[in-house]
XYZ file of C-alpha atoms in Angstrom:
234
model
C 5.357 26.381 11.913
C 8.010 28.947 12.910
C 7.764 31.817 15.358
C 8.284 34.164 12.418
C 5.297 32.498 10.793
C 3.310 32.978 13.978
C 4.080 36.676 13.857
C 2.665 36.909 10.351
C -0.411 34.796 11.058
C -3.804 36.546 10.738
C -4.736 35.186 14.187
C -2.217 37.494 15.797
C -4.122 40.594 14.778
C -7.511 39.069 15.659
C -6.505 37.792 19.108
C -2.987 38.688 20.243
C -1.220 35.581 21.478
C -3.392 33.052 19.616
C -0.723 32.404 16.996
C 1.895 32.011 19.723
C -0.269 29.400 21.446
C -0.581 27.558 18.132
C 3.199 27.704 17.711
C 3.669 26.127 21.164
C 1.129 23.427 20.326
C 3.234 22.602 17.271
C 6.309 22.498 19.515
C 4.616 19.914 21.735
C 3.769 17.794 18.699
C 7.362 17.971 17.464
C 8.818 17.210 20.905
C 6.478 14.255 21.384
C 7.449 12.812 18.011
C 11.167 13.221 18.704
C 10.747 11.792 22.211
C 8.948 8.714 20.924
C 11.726 8.116 18.395
C 14.704 8.809 20.674
C 13.293 7.593 23.994
C 13.358 10.971 25.727
C 11.526 11.092 29.032
C 12.250 14.670 30.105
C 9.751 17.500 30.428
C 10.595 21.164 29.981
C 9.132 24.654 30.015
C 8.849 27.239 27.270
C 8.262 30.969 27.090
C 8.278 32.809 23.758
C 7.485 36.306 22.581
C 6.820 37.933 19.249
C 6.645 41.653 18.500
C 4.675 42.672 15.469
C 3.069 45.968 14.593
C 2.015 47.605 17.830
C 1.767 44.451 19.986
C 4.130 42.230 21.978
C 2.536 38.790 22.408
C 3.856 36.253 24.905
C 3.057 32.548 25.209
C 4.198 30.066 27.818
C 4.013 26.526 29.155
C 5.455 25.816 32.606
C 7.048 28.202 35.071
C 9.415 30.201 32.909
C 8.314 33.836 33.029
C 8.030 36.921 30.871
C 8.457 40.310 32.516
C 7.914 43.656 30.794
C 9.495 46.862 32.020
C 8.004 50.172 30.908
C 9.800 53.437 30.195
C 9.576 54.493 33.837
C 11.257 51.302 35.022
C 8.100 49.678 36.419
C 8.148 45.886 36.038
C 5.181 43.591 35.491
C 5.024 39.803 35.095
C 2.849 38.763 32.145
C 2.925 35.031 32.845
C 1.554 32.899 35.666
C 3.427 29.824 36.822
C 2.180 26.460 35.636
C 3.375 24.582 38.699
C 1.806 22.841 41.662
C 2.658 25.693 44.040
C 0.222 27.915 42.147
C -3.176 27.447 43.888
C -5.115 27.857 40.640
C -3.038 25.185 38.910
C -3.232 22.896 41.952
C -7.030 23.205 41.824
C -7.006 22.343 38.108
C -4.881 19.259 38.794
C -7.246 18.044 41.513
C -10.272 18.677 39.299
C -8.621 16.520 36.634
C -8.251 13.649 39.112
C -4.652 14.237 40.183
C -3.294 15.152 43.590
C -0.802 17.682 44.920
C 1.704 17.506 47.767
C 5.338 17.960 48.684
C 5.657 14.185 48.406
C 3.289 11.350 47.496
C 2.440 10.692 51.132
C 1.090 14.227 51.511
C -0.569 14.249 48.094
C -2.621 11.153 48.895
C -3.420 12.074 52.509
C -6.980 12.629 53.666
C -8.304 16.098 54.451
C -8.250 15.199 58.149
C -4.592 14.190 58.034
C -3.671 17.323 56.084
C -5.453 19.440 58.682
C -3.560 17.660 61.459
C -0.274 18.395 59.697
C -0.865 22.111 60.217
C -0.438 21.443 63.929
C 2.153 18.678 63.940
C 4.046 20.012 60.925
C 4.808 18.511 57.528
C 8.127 17.050 58.690
C 6.518 14.812 61.316
C 3.293 14.077 59.454
C 4.529 13.512 55.918
C 8.321 13.313 56.366
C 8.895 16.308 54.130
C 10.062 19.844 54.795
C 7.432 22.577 54.607
C 9.655 24.559 52.219
C 9.850 21.773 49.657
C 7.972 22.568 46.431
C 4.554 21.111 45.732
C 4.460 18.282 43.191
C 1.879 16.687 40.921
C 0.861 13.043 41.336
C 0.920 10.783 39.503
C 4.325 11.839 38.206
C 6.029 13.634 41.059
C 7.070 16.686 39.028
C 6.580 20.291 40.067
C 5.193 21.371 36.685
C 1.486 21.175 35.925
C 2.020 22.003 32.257
C 5.101 21.162 30.233
C 6.515 20.270 26.855
C 7.541 16.630 26.593
C 7.374 14.247 29.538
C 5.905 11.618 27.240
C 5.883 8.629 29.656
C 4.214 10.788 32.295
C 1.528 12.065 29.946
C 0.804 8.549 28.714
C 0.085 7.368 32.262
C -3.567 6.900 33.199
C -5.002 9.884 35.021
C -2.027 12.163 34.410
C -3.148 15.808 34.849
C -0.012 17.340 33.279
C -0.796 18.991 29.945
C 0.921 21.130 27.314
C -1.893 23.671 27.113
C -0.250 27.058 26.556
C -1.471 30.418 27.783
C -0.774 33.831 26.310
C -0.955 37.533 26.970
C -0.183 40.671 25.011
C 0.729 44.283 25.681
C 1.122 47.332 23.437
C 4.671 47.871 22.208
C 4.384 51.448 23.479
C 4.217 50.074 27.044
C 7.432 48.048 26.739
C 10.955 49.379 27.114
C 12.496 46.020 28.061
C 11.303 42.429 27.865
C 12.828 39.718 30.084
C 12.291 36.035 29.314
C 13.849 33.660 31.847
C 13.459 30.220 33.362
C 12.899 29.444 37.030
C 16.587 29.485 37.919
C 16.287 33.275 37.764
C 12.883 33.554 39.443
C 13.891 31.236 42.307
C 16.089 34.050 43.622
C 14.716 37.284 42.093
C 11.276 38.806 41.713
C 10.362 40.908 38.685
C 11.403 44.186 40.335
C 14.860 42.898 41.290
C 15.437 41.388 37.855
C 14.423 44.647 36.180
C 16.877 46.590 38.342
C 19.756 44.264 37.417
C 18.948 44.531 33.725
C 18.594 48.316 33.897
C 22.064 48.635 35.434
C 23.739 46.724 32.589
C 24.363 47.695 28.961
C 21.656 46.184 26.706
C 24.158 43.912 24.962
C 25.182 42.220 28.230
C 21.971 42.557 30.266
C 21.001 38.874 29.927
C 24.472 37.750 30.990
C 24.353 40.131 33.950
C 21.050 38.637 35.083
C 22.336 35.067 34.800
C 25.531 35.881 36.688
C 23.545 37.668 39.394
C 21.305 34.621 39.827
C 24.357 32.388 40.166
C 25.885 34.751 42.714
C 22.589 34.748 44.626
C 22.843 30.966 44.998
C 20.438 29.675 42.365
C 20.983 25.962 41.757
C 18.437 25.391 38.979
C 18.824 25.874 35.233
C 19.465 29.538 34.489
C 18.617 30.934 31.065
C 17.645 34.502 30.209
C 16.862 36.601 27.159
C 16.612 40.379 27.384
C 15.236 42.543 24.589
C 15.363 46.337 24.771
C 13.449 48.800 22.636
C 15.113 52.095 21.752
C 13.478 55.053 23.452
C 11.778 57.685 21.350
C 14.237 60.227 22.713
C 17.078 58.182 21.274
């Protein structure tokens, strides 16, 4: 299944985003097959978008984000992070039998010990800094949903899944679409990213955003795609 095929699928008109979710499910199947053959152990995120007719549909797995900017310059994030720092995802992990913490010591601590850490501090109680990201156990990764990560997903009780989510907005409400991984969002919110993109020519807007993230001190992977729609006035 291709993303172009997803755009043409009848499901897209019935429930915007459904075909994109199906495309991402196919991606997980393909990644798992390749991983089993080649011995890959890595996990990754994905965010994709398809514009068809009068709708822009977005699907995602992990903490890469999609941001839409309207004709007035107002930015809005369509995605929600699939990581352990997201309270809703942390709750899902715990409900599935996993645990969440900045390290395994914190993740497996009792409620009493976690309450005590609010007084003594995470550094003394769990030997971790309070600013460290939350992680999922078993596994120790920050993502709660991801493509790949085959050994992790095969482990008993692993709460990490590849279940995609989706959203959709009318094309009329979108002047610019930003798709980027967490190396961008570690240092910029949606408003700041929209301002950087707006200040650059459309052809170099993605590069401008990546360079700005590097200059801001981002140390994670940095990838961005920026799509601009011509204004009606143009």
